[in-house]
Amino acid sequence: MKNIYLNVYKSNLANLKKAKKSVENNGVIGIPTETVYGLAGNAYSEISIKKIFKLKKRPKYNPLILHYAHLNKLKEDVSINQSFTKLYKQLCPGPITFILNKKAKSKIPKIVNAGKKTFAIRFPKHKVARDLLKILNFPLAAPSANIFSKLSPTSAKDVVDEFNGKIKIILDGGSCKIGLESTILDLTSRPTILRQGSITQKKIEKILKTKVFLQKKINIIKSPGQLNFHYSPGLPVLMNKNLPINNGAFITLGKNFKNKKNYFNLSQKGNLNEAANNLYKTMRKIKKLKYRSISVCTIPNTGIGQAINDRLKKASFK
Ligand code: TXA
Ligand code: MG
């Protein structure tokens, strides 16, 4: 029988060292973060970066996020500003990615960010990601560990399913606490959210004490997470439904829905954080059960509900 946990390693010291050795030798590994699992490689190594793009089938124009443990390393690669410092103090490590201007002296190869003038950077909070970053001499470039345009993985097993054994080391960090990708905030001009996440516009405005913009209509694609068709479970998704269509699956929220075989409740209590955490997990489960469509009830557009609706909208794009 096929071992479904192929290449998944417990996150102990011996395996962290194994992971370290692998990325030092241009290997690409799966790592847990508090948002979703990442496909990580040495950000200084062109060979590693090329491997990441190839494994993910990711278009070259779509830049990767850099992951750091400390500020000192970061300062070699980007110019920081006041807004960044304020947010860093309050929110990092945590589920937020900043777009900052690249420094000319940065050792990071151009293919990481498609030759752009900026880098996306983040400080993941997950202990395993941090423990690994702390023992490395370089940042990790890590997009979500899924094939381009598909659902992000929220467990080590999802990474196995996504890449069919092609990733030789996946550090197991359990199920991701948040389960949706980080908020992306562009700080190179007026603060603008490029991708919504668990850290909301309101929260950022409160810290910065200034208006934060939400990039809605996209002319130039700054962040392909903004592309219309993304986060796809591989079957039709229909939003704001009261019932499923043709015995398809129905994703519900709260206690007002029935308990039926094809009904999948994101949170009985109607808790949006719990719902966000269950969203990708539930869609993967529905796909495995071979349903032909996913209808979703109305999700309140507040707090992390905004990020849930953003992902659903992209997953349902035709
Ligand atoms: O939660 C997360 O952010 C996860 C974990 C693994 O850290 N990572 C993640 O990476 O979601 P990825 O590559 O799937 O999504 C990163 C997004 C992409 O849409 C990419 O286009 C955008 O960040 N991005 C990267 N560099 C950028 C830049 N310089 N300017 C604008 N957008 C950028
Ligand atoms: Mg992604």
mmCIF file of C-alpha atoms and ligand atoms in Angstrom:
data_model
loop_
_atom_site.group_PDB
_atom_site.id
_atom_site.type_symbol
_atom_site.label_atom_id
_atom_site.label_comp_id
_atom_site.label_asym_id
_atom_site.label_seq_id
_atom_site.Cartn_x
_atom_site.Cartn_y
_atom_site.Cartn_z
ATOM 1 C CA MET A 1 0.000 0.000 0.000
ATOM 2 C CA LYS A 2 1.197 3.459 -0.823
ATOM 3 C CA ASN A 3 2.465 5.260 2.229
ATOM 4 C CA ILE A 4 0.406 8.453 2.272
ATOM 5 C CA TYR A 5 2.768 10.042 4.769
ATOM 6 C CA LEU A 6 5.716 9.685 2.397
ATOM 7 C CA ASN A 7 8.620 12.028 3.252
ATOM 8 C CA VAL A 8 6.862 13.659 6.211
ATOM 9 C CA TYR A 9 9.253 14.212 9.120
ATOM 10 C CA LYS A 10 8.513 14.980 12.751
ATOM 11 C CA SER A 11 9.870 18.400 13.643
ATOM 12 C CA ASN A 12 12.583 17.401 16.116
ATOM 13 C CA LEU A 13 16.142 18.699 16.266
ATOM 14 C CA ALA A 14 17.612 15.870 14.189
ATOM 15 C CA ASN A 15 15.096 16.496 11.402
ATOM 16 C CA LEU A 16 15.547 20.270 11.552
ATOM 17 C CA LYS A 17 19.242 19.615 10.925
ATOM 18 C CA LYS A 18 18.350 17.321 8.048
ATOM 19 C CA ALA A 19 16.137 20.058 6.603
ATOM 20 C CA LYS A 20 18.929 22.606 7.078
ATOM 21 C CA LYS A 21 21.365 20.406 5.195
ATOM 22 C CA SER A 22 18.890 19.920 2.394
ATOM 23 C CA VAL A 23 18.241 23.629 1.807
ATOM 24 C CA GLU A 24 21.975 24.350 2.112
ATOM 25 C CA ASN A 25 22.457 21.918 -0.755
ATOM 26 C CA ASN A 26 19.867 23.597 -2.969
ATOM 27 C CA GLY A 27 17.069 21.260 -1.914
ATOM 28 C CA VAL A 28 13.422 22.331 -1.761
ATOM 29 C CA ILE A 29 11.429 21.271 1.304
ATOM 30 C CA GLY A 30 7.931 21.601 2.759
ATOM 31 C CA ILE A 31 7.630 23.752 5.891
ATOM 32 C CA PRO A 32 4.707 24.568 8.147
ATOM 33 C CA THR A 33 3.769 28.162 8.871
ATOM 34 C CA GLU A 34 0.857 29.506 10.883
ATOM 35 C CA THR A 35 -0.955 30.424 7.648
ATOM 36 C CA VAL A 36 -0.360 27.595 5.150
ATOM 37 C CA TYR A 37 2.514 25.223 4.312
ATOM 38 C CA GLY A 38 5.328 26.643 2.196
ATOM 39 C CA LEU A 39 7.624 25.166 -0.438
ATOM 40 C CA ALA A 40 10.953 26.496 0.779
ATOM 41 C CA GLY A 41 14.423 26.921 -0.664
ATOM 42 C CA ASN A 42 17.558 29.024 -0.137
ATOM 43 C CA ALA A 43 16.611 32.509 -1.354
ATOM 44 C CA TYR A 44 20.243 33.178 -2.403
ATOM 45 C CA SER A 45 20.385 30.115 -4.631
ATOM 46 C CA GLU A 46 19.215 30.447 -8.209
ATOM 47 C CA ILE A 47 19.136 26.655 -8.490
ATOM 48 C CA SER A 48 16.727 26.362 -5.543
ATOM 49 C CA ILE A 49 14.495 29.140 -6.854
ATOM 50 C CA LYS A 50 14.284 27.535 -10.290
ATOM 51 C CA LYS A 51 13.301 24.251 -8.646
ATOM 52 C CA ILE A 52 10.495 25.959 -6.714
ATOM 53 C CA PHE A 53 9.047 27.545 -9.875
ATOM 54 C CA LYS A 54 9.247 24.244 -11.724
ATOM 55 C CA LEU A 55 7.683 22.130 -8.973
ATOM 56 C CA LYS A 56 4.831 24.605 -8.529
ATOM 57 C CA LYS A 57 4.357 25.066 -12.295
ATOM 58 C CA ARG A 58 4.402 28.726 -11.394
ATOM 59 C CA PRO A 59 4.721 31.394 -14.101
ATOM 60 C CA LYS A 60 8.024 33.253 -13.888
ATOM 61 C CA TYR A 61 6.302 36.641 -13.549
ATOM 62 C CA ASN A 62 4.877 35.643 -10.175
ATOM 63 C CA PRO A 63 7.396 36.616 -7.458
ATOM 64 C CA LEU A 64 8.096 34.622 -4.289
ATOM 65 C CA ILE A 65 7.835 35.719 -0.623
ATOM 66 C CA LEU A 66 11.042 35.822 1.411
ATOM 67 C CA HIS A 67 10.902 34.460 4.978
ATOM 68 C CA TYR A 68 13.165 35.764 7.745
ATOM 69 C CA ALA A 69 13.756 35.084 11.439
ATOM 70 C CA HIS A 70 15.365 38.433 12.266
ATOM 71 C CA LEU A 71 15.386 42.079 11.254
ATOM 72 C CA ASN A 72 19.173 42.262 10.810
ATOM 73 C CA LYS A 73 19.168 39.803 7.898
ATOM 74 C CA LEU A 74 16.207 41.586 6.338
ATOM 75 C CA LYS A 75 18.044 44.902 6.246
ATOM 76 C CA GLU A 76 20.521 43.466 3.711
ATOM 77 C CA ASP A 77 17.695 43.041 1.208
ATOM 78 C CA VAL A 78 15.097 45.799 1.645
ATOM 79 C CA SER A 79 14.777 49.392 2.819
ATOM 80 C CA ILE A 80 12.519 49.638 5.807
ATOM 81 C CA ASN A 81 10.348 52.643 6.663
ATOM 82 C CA GLN A 82 8.392 53.995 9.638
ATOM 83 C CA SER A 83 5.147 52.224 8.809
ATOM 84 C CA PHE A 84 6.997 48.943 8.576
ATOM 85 C CA THR A 85 8.681 49.466 11.951
ATOM 86 C CA LYS A 86 5.361 50.222 13.660
ATOM 87 C CA LEU A 87 3.677 47.174 12.188
ATOM 88 C CA TYR A 88 6.670 44.937 12.785
ATOM 89 C CA LYS A 89 6.629 45.772 16.496
ATOM 90 C CA GLN A 90 2.971 44.910 16.871
ATOM 91 C CA LEU A 91 2.415 42.093 14.440
ATOM 92 C CA CYS A 92 5.635 40.177 13.843
ATOM 93 C CA PRO A 93 6.315 37.385 13.796
ATOM 94 C CA GLY A 94 2.873 36.838 12.355
ATOM 95 C CA PRO A 95 0.630 36.336 9.319
ATOM 96 C CA ILE A 96 1.498 39.503 7.404
ATOM 97 C CA THR A 97 3.691 40.039 4.324
ATOM 98 C CA PHE A 98 5.175 43.440 3.498
ATOM 99 C CA ILE A 99 6.115 44.755 0.076
ATOM 100 C CA LEU A 100 9.233 46.909 0.463
ATOM 101 C CA ASN A 101 11.808 48.401 -1.894
ATOM 102 C CA LYS A 102 14.712 46.164 -2.738
ATOM 103 C CA LYS A 103 18.248 47.267 -1.879
ATOM 104 C CA ALA A 104 20.777 47.297 -4.721
ATOM 105 C CA LYS A 105 23.285 45.323 -2.649
ATOM 106 C CA SER A 106 20.874 42.448 -1.971
ATOM 107 C CA LYS A 107 22.319 39.026 -2.807
ATOM 108 C CA ILE A 108 18.947 37.653 -3.792
ATOM 109 C CA PRO A 109 18.789 36.675 -7.470
ATOM 110 C CA LYS A 110 16.412 38.532 -9.779
ATOM 111 C CA ILE A 111 14.318 35.485 -10.643
ATOM 112 C CA VAL A 112 12.914 35.510 -7.092
ATOM 113 C CA ASN A 113 10.894 38.663 -7.750
ATOM 114 C CA ALA A 114 10.712 38.665 -11.566
ATOM 115 C CA GLY A 115 13.185 41.551 -11.693
ATOM 116 C CA LYS A 116 10.852 43.887 -9.766
ATOM 117 C CA LYS A 117 12.081 46.769 -7.632
ATOM 118 C CA THR A 118 10.389 45.319 -4.563
ATOM 119 C CA PHE A 119 10.437 42.191 -2.408
ATOM 120 C CA ALA A 120 7.640 40.561 -0.455
ATOM 121 C CA ILE A 121 8.940 39.683 2.987
ATOM 122 C CA ARG A 122 7.509 38.019 6.047
ATOM 123 C CA PHE A 123 8.390 36.689 9.513
ATOM 124 C CA PRO A 124 6.409 33.499 10.070
ATOM 125 C CA LYS A 125 5.299 32.786 13.604
ATOM 126 C CA HIS A 126 5.119 28.993 13.489
ATOM 127 C CA LYS A 127 7.759 27.566 15.827
ATOM 128 C CA VAL A 128 9.083 25.050 13.296
ATOM 129 C CA ALA A 129 9.524 27.680 10.569
ATOM 130 C CA ARG A 130 11.221 30.014 13.051
ATOM 131 C CA ASP A 131 13.471 27.312 14.489
ATOM 132 C CA LEU A 132 14.628 26.447 10.992
ATOM 133 C CA LEU A 133 15.139 30.075 9.905
ATOM 134 C CA LYS A 134 17.166 30.766 13.046
ATOM 135 C CA ILE A 135 19.769 28.110 12.184
ATOM 136 C CA LEU A 136 20.135 29.192 8.546
ATOM 137 C CA ASN A 137 22.444 31.810 7.101
ATOM 138 C CA PHE A 138 19.985 32.858 4.455
ATOM 139 C CA PRO A 139 16.282 33.704 4.114
ATOM 140 C CA LEU A 140 13.917 31.123 2.692
ATOM 141 C CA ALA A 141 11.955 31.841 -0.454
ATOM 142 C CA ALA A 142 8.664 30.048 0.042
ATOM 143 C CA PRO A 143 5.430 30.246 -1.888
ATOM 144 C CA SER A 144 2.475 28.215 -0.670
ATOM 145 C CA ALA A 145 3.192 24.512 -1.260
ATOM 146 C CA ASN A 146 0.577 23.892 -3.941
ATOM 147 C CA ILE A 147 0.494 23.656 -7.716
ATOM 148 C CA PHE A 148 -0.098 27.108 -9.259
ATOM 149 C CA SER A 149 -3.696 28.363 -8.964
ATOM 150 C CA LYS A 150 -4.800 25.497 -6.682
ATOM 151 C CA LEU A 151 -5.699 25.401 -2.990
ATOM 152 C CA SER A 152 -2.961 26.060 -0.449
ATOM 153 C CA PRO A 153 -2.065 23.129 1.820
ATOM 154 C CA THR A 154 -2.834 23.371 5.533
ATOM 155 C CA SER A 155 -1.268 20.082 6.653
ATOM 156 C CA ALA A 156 1.872 18.095 5.832
ATOM 157 C CA LYS A 157 -0.292 15.435 4.213
ATOM 158 C CA ASP A 158 -1.815 18.041 1.866
ATOM 159 C CA VAL A 159 1.721 18.812 0.661
ATOM 160 C CA VAL A 160 2.271 15.109 -0.050
ATOM 161 C CA ASP A 161 -1.008 14.974 -1.998
ATOM 162 C CA GLU A 162 -0.100 18.090 -3.947
ATOM 163 C CA PHE A 163 3.342 16.929 -5.108
ATOM 164 C CA ASN A 164 3.053 13.119 -5.121
ATOM 165 C CA GLY A 165 6.302 12.364 -3.333
ATOM 166 C CA LYS A 166 8.406 14.837 -5.327
ATOM 167 C CA ILE A 167 9.263 16.779 -2.136
ATOM 168 C CA LYS A 168 11.723 14.657 -0.193
ATOM 169 C CA ILE A 169 11.451 16.454 3.148
ATOM 170 C CA ILE A 170 8.265 17.885 4.585
ATOM 171 C CA LEU A 171 8.523 19.069 8.187
ATOM 172 C CA ASP A 172 5.348 18.246 10.058
ATOM 173 C CA GLY A 173 4.046 21.176 12.054
ATOM 174 C CA GLY A 174 0.499 19.897 12.455
ATOM 175 C CA SER A 175 -2.539 21.628 11.071
ATOM 176 C CA CYS A 176 -1.970 25.353 10.301
ATOM 177 C CA LYS A 177 -3.484 27.573 12.968
ATOM 178 C CA ILE A 178 -4.911 30.154 10.559
ATOM 179 C CA GLY A 179 -5.398 28.154 7.381
ATOM 180 C CA LEU A 180 -5.504 31.128 4.954
ATOM 181 C CA GLU A 181 -2.497 32.859 3.380
ATOM 182 C CA SER A 182 -0.964 35.963 4.986
ATOM 183 C CA THR A 183 -2.271 39.478 4.452
ATOM 184 C CA ILE A 184 -0.087 41.249 1.853
ATOM 185 C CA LEU A 185 0.505 44.936 2.494
ATOM 186 C CA ASP A 186 2.328 47.180 0.037
ATOM 187 C CA LEU A 187 4.319 49.808 1.945
ATOM 188 C CA THR A 188 6.225 51.285 -0.996
ATOM 189 C CA SER A 189 3.691 54.103 -1.408
ATOM 190 C CA ARG A 190 0.398 54.697 0.440
ATOM 191 C CA PRO A 191 -0.317 51.549 2.497
ATOM 192 C CA THR A 192 -2.361 49.206 0.301
ATOM 193 C CA ILE A 193 -3.580 45.693 0.969
ATOM 194 C CA LEU A 194 -2.897 43.478 -2.053
ATOM 195 C CA ARG A 195 -4.249 40.292 -0.488
ATOM 196 C CA GLN A 196 -6.606 40.098 2.460
ATOM 197 C CA GLY A 197 -5.886 37.809 5.374
ATOM 198 C CA SER A 198 -6.421 37.345 9.081
ATOM 199 C CA ILE A 199 -4.778 40.698 9.819
ATOM 200 C CA THR A 200 -7.475 43.069 8.629
ATOM 201 C CA GLN A 201 -7.486 46.552 7.094
ATOM 202 C CA LYS A 202 -9.016 47.861 10.352
ATOM 203 C CA LYS A 203 -6.287 46.386 12.493
ATOM 204 C CA ILE A 204 -3.537 47.866 10.311
ATOM 205 C CA GLU A 205 -5.271 51.273 10.283
ATOM 206 C CA LYS A 206 -5.425 51.205 14.070
ATOM 207 C CA ILE A 207 -1.681 50.638 14.330
ATOM 208 C CA LEU A 208 -0.649 53.083 11.600
ATOM 209 C CA LYS A 209 -3.285 55.662 12.568
ATOM 210 C CA THR A 210 -3.834 56.352 8.885
ATOM 211 C CA LYS A 211 -6.075 55.143 6.086
ATOM 212 C CA VAL A 212 -5.109 51.827 4.546
ATOM 213 C CA PHE A 213 -6.285 51.150 0.999
ATOM 214 C CA LEU A 214 -7.617 47.963 -0.435
ATOM 215 C CA GLN A 215 -6.543 47.158 -3.970
ATOM 216 C CA LYS A 216 -9.785 46.180 -5.661
ATOM 217 C CA LYS A 217 -9.679 46.815 -9.352
ATOM 218 C CA ILE A 218 -6.517 45.482 -10.854
ATOM 219 C CA ASN A 219 -4.972 46.972 -13.935
ATOM 220 C CA ILE A 220 -1.407 45.886 -13.440
ATOM 221 C CA ILE A 221 -1.047 42.648 -11.579
ATOM 222 C CA LYS A 222 1.041 43.470 -8.541
ATOM 223 C CA SER A 223 0.368 40.186 -6.846
ATOM 224 C CA PRO A 224 -0.917 37.124 -8.725
ATOM 225 C CA GLY A 225 -2.820 36.087 -5.594
ATOM 226 C CA GLN A 226 -4.996 38.857 -7.047
ATOM 227 C CA LEU A 227 -5.524 37.015 -10.323
ATOM 228 C CA ASN A 228 -9.168 36.327 -10.903
ATOM 229 C CA PHE A 229 -8.919 32.566 -11.066
ATOM 230 C CA HIS A 230 -6.953 31.298 -8.084
ATOM 231 C CA TYR A 231 -7.341 29.146 -4.982
ATOM 232 C CA SER A 232 -9.225 26.614 -7.059
ATOM 233 C CA PRO A 233 -10.331 23.304 -5.548
ATOM 234 C CA GLY A 234 -10.667 21.922 -9.106
ATOM 235 C CA LEU A 235 -14.476 21.922 -9.256
ATOM 236 C CA PRO A 236 -17.129 24.630 -9.687
ATOM 237 C CA VAL A 237 -17.661 26.865 -6.659
ATOM 238 C CA LEU A 238 -20.916 28.850 -6.276
ATOM 239 C CA MET A 239 -21.207 31.569 -3.656
ATOM 240 C CA ASN A 240 -24.125 32.935 -1.610
ATOM 241 C CA LYS A 241 -26.367 29.879 -2.059
ATOM 242 C CA ASN A 242 -29.250 28.711 0.126
ATOM 243 C CA LEU A 243 -29.096 25.139 -1.138
ATOM 244 C CA PRO A 244 -26.647 22.904 -3.023
ATOM 245 C CA ILE A 245 -27.155 22.226 -6.739
ATOM 246 C CA ASN A 246 -27.783 18.697 -8.121
ATOM 247 C CA ASN A 247 -26.666 16.845 -4.998
ATOM 248 C CA GLY A 248 -23.399 18.726 -4.981
ATOM 249 C CA ALA A 249 -21.625 19.610 -1.768
ATOM 250 C CA PHE A 250 -22.846 22.515 0.365
ATOM 251 C CA ILE A 251 -20.530 24.482 2.619
ATOM 252 C CA THR A 252 -22.462 26.028 5.505
ATOM 253 C CA LEU A 253 -21.781 28.198 8.537
ATOM 254 C CA GLY A 254 -23.586 28.398 11.863
ATOM 255 C CA LYS A 255 -26.314 26.379 13.516
ATOM 256 C CA ASN A 256 -29.162 27.152 11.137
ATOM 257 C CA PHE A 257 -28.239 24.493 8.611
ATOM 258 C CA LYS A 258 -29.266 20.862 8.544
ATOM 259 C CA ASN A 259 -26.930 17.960 9.185
ATOM 260 C CA LYS A 260 -26.908 16.185 5.836
ATOM 261 C CA LYS A 261 -24.345 13.939 4.183
ATOM 262 C CA ASN A 262 -23.443 16.552 1.572
ATOM 263 C CA TYR A 263 -23.478 19.495 4.036
ATOM 264 C CA PHE A 264 -20.125 20.596 5.448
ATOM 265 C CA ASN A 265 -20.282 23.100 8.286
ATOM 266 C CA LEU A 266 -17.245 25.408 8.610
ATOM 267 C CA SER A 267 -18.188 26.342 12.174
ATOM 268 C CA GLN A 268 -21.298 25.292 14.090
ATOM 269 C CA LYS A 269 -20.840 28.346 16.300
ATOM 270 C CA GLY A 270 -20.587 30.612 13.276
ATOM 271 C CA ASN A 271 -17.060 31.596 14.344
ATOM 272 C CA LEU A 272 -15.273 33.129 11.342
ATOM 273 C CA ASN A 273 -11.750 32.253 12.506
ATOM 274 C CA GLU A 274 -12.773 28.636 12.828
ATOM 275 C CA ALA A 275 -14.465 28.876 9.429
ATOM 276 C CA ALA A 276 -11.301 30.281 7.798
ATOM 277 C CA ASN A 277 -9.302 27.489 9.361
ATOM 278 C CA ASN A 278 -11.653 24.858 7.955
ATOM 279 C CA LEU A 279 -12.167 26.331 4.467
ATOM 280 C CA TYR A 280 -9.322 24.726 2.454
ATOM 281 C CA LYS A 281 -9.475 21.539 4.537
ATOM 282 C CA THR A 282 -13.174 21.185 3.761
ATOM 283 C CA MET A 283 -12.729 21.895 0.036
ATOM 284 C CA ARG A 284 -9.988 19.258 -0.186
ATOM 285 C CA LYS A 285 -12.249 16.764 1.591
ATOM 286 C CA ILE A 286 -15.140 17.518 -0.786
ATOM 287 C CA LYS A 287 -12.865 17.021 -3.797
ATOM 288 C CA LYS A 288 -11.695 13.652 -2.435
ATOM 289 C CA LEU A 289 -15.296 12.566 -1.896
ATOM 290 C CA LYS A 290 -15.806 13.208 -5.635
ATOM 291 C CA TYR A 291 -18.602 15.744 -5.430
ATOM 292 C CA ARG A 292 -19.126 17.621 -8.719
ATOM 293 C CA SER A 293 -19.698 21.106 -7.317
ATOM 294 C CA ILE A 294 -19.409 23.190 -4.155
ATOM 295 C CA SER A 295 -22.145 25.631 -3.204
ATOM 296 C CA VAL A 296 -21.370 27.940 -0.308
ATOM 297 C CA CYS A 297 -23.788 29.809 1.943
ATOM 298 C CA THR A 298 -23.383 33.553 2.512
ATOM 299 C CA ILE A 299 -20.344 34.292 4.667
ATOM 300 C CA PRO A 300 -20.487 37.556 6.686
ATOM 301 C CA ASN A 301 -18.043 40.021 5.168
ATOM 302 C CA THR A 302 -16.463 41.149 8.425
ATOM 303 C CA GLY A 303 -13.033 40.503 9.956
ATOM 304 C CA ILE A 304 -11.427 37.427 8.439
ATOM 305 C CA GLY A 305 -14.752 36.863 6.609
ATOM 306 C CA GLN A 306 -13.427 39.357 4.034
ATOM 307 C CA ALA A 307 -10.455 37.110 3.311
ATOM 308 C CA ILE A 308 -12.732 34.053 3.111
ATOM 309 C CA ASN A 309 -14.997 35.843 0.585
ATOM 310 C CA ASP A 310 -11.962 37.011 -1.398
ATOM 311 C CA ARG A 311 -10.697 33.407 -1.763
ATOM 312 C CA LEU A 312 -14.191 32.103 -2.583
ATOM 313 C CA LYS A 313 -14.686 34.775 -5.217
ATOM 314 C CA LYS A 314 -11.452 33.783 -6.925
ATOM 315 C CA ALA A 315 -12.177 30.073 -6.578
ATOM 316 C CA SER A 316 -15.600 30.621 -8.192
ATOM 317 C CA PHE A 317 -14.378 32.764 -11.084
ATOM 318 C CA LYS A 318 -15.433 31.417 -14.492
HETATM 319 O O1 TXA B 1 0.936 32.920 4.101
HETATM 320 C C1 TXA B 1 1.699 33.068 3.157
HETATM 321 O O2 TXA B 1 1.990 34.175 2.708
HETATM 322 C C2 TXA B 1 2.309 31.804 2.536
HETATM 323 C C3 TXA B 1 3.285 31.175 3.519
HETATM 324 C C4 TXA B 1 3.943 29.940 2.964
HETATM 325 O O3 TXA B 1 4.231 32.126 3.906
HETATM 326 N N1 TXA B 1 2.922 32.089 1.301
HETATM 327 C C5 TXA B 1 2.234 32.414 0.178
HETATM 328 O O4 TXA B 1 3.043 32.591 -0.926
HETATM 329 O O5 TXA B 1 1.032 32.540 0.146
HETATM 330 P P1 TXA B 1 2.470 32.655 -2.421
HETATM 331 O O6 TXA B 1 3.688 32.715 -3.268
HETATM 332 O O7 TXA B 1 1.560 31.539 -2.663
HETATM 333 O O8 TXA B 1 1.758 34.012 -2.470
HETATM 334 C C6 TXA B 1 2.541 35.178 -2.392
HETATM 335 C C7 TXA B 1 1.934 36.270 -3.147
HETATM 336 C C8 TXA B 1 1.862 35.999 -4.613
HETATM 337 O O9 TXA B 1 0.560 36.321 -5.038
HETATM 338 C C9 TXA B 1 2.898 36.923 -5.201
HETATM 339 O O10 TXA B 1 2.533 37.400 -6.454
HETATM 340 C C10 TXA B 1 2.933 38.056 -4.197
HETATM 341 O O11 TXA B 1 2.795 37.407 -2.971
HETATM 342 N N2 TXA B 1 4.206 38.771 -4.257
HETATM 343 C C11 TXA B 1 5.440 38.293 -4.069
HETATM 344 N N3 TXA B 1 6.362 39.253 -4.271
HETATM 345 C C12 TXA B 1 5.695 40.381 -4.575
HETATM 346 C C13 TXA B 1 6.079 41.722 -4.892
HETATM 347 N N4 TXA B 1 7.345 42.082 -4.917
HETATM 348 N N5 TXA B 1 5.108 42.606 -5.161
HETATM 349 C C14 TXA B 1 3.807 42.240 -5.120
HETATM 350 N N6 TXA B 1 3.372 40.991 -4.831
HETATM 351 C C15 TXA B 1 4.300 40.068 -4.563
HETATM 352 MG MG MG B 2 -0.083 30.659 -3.231
#
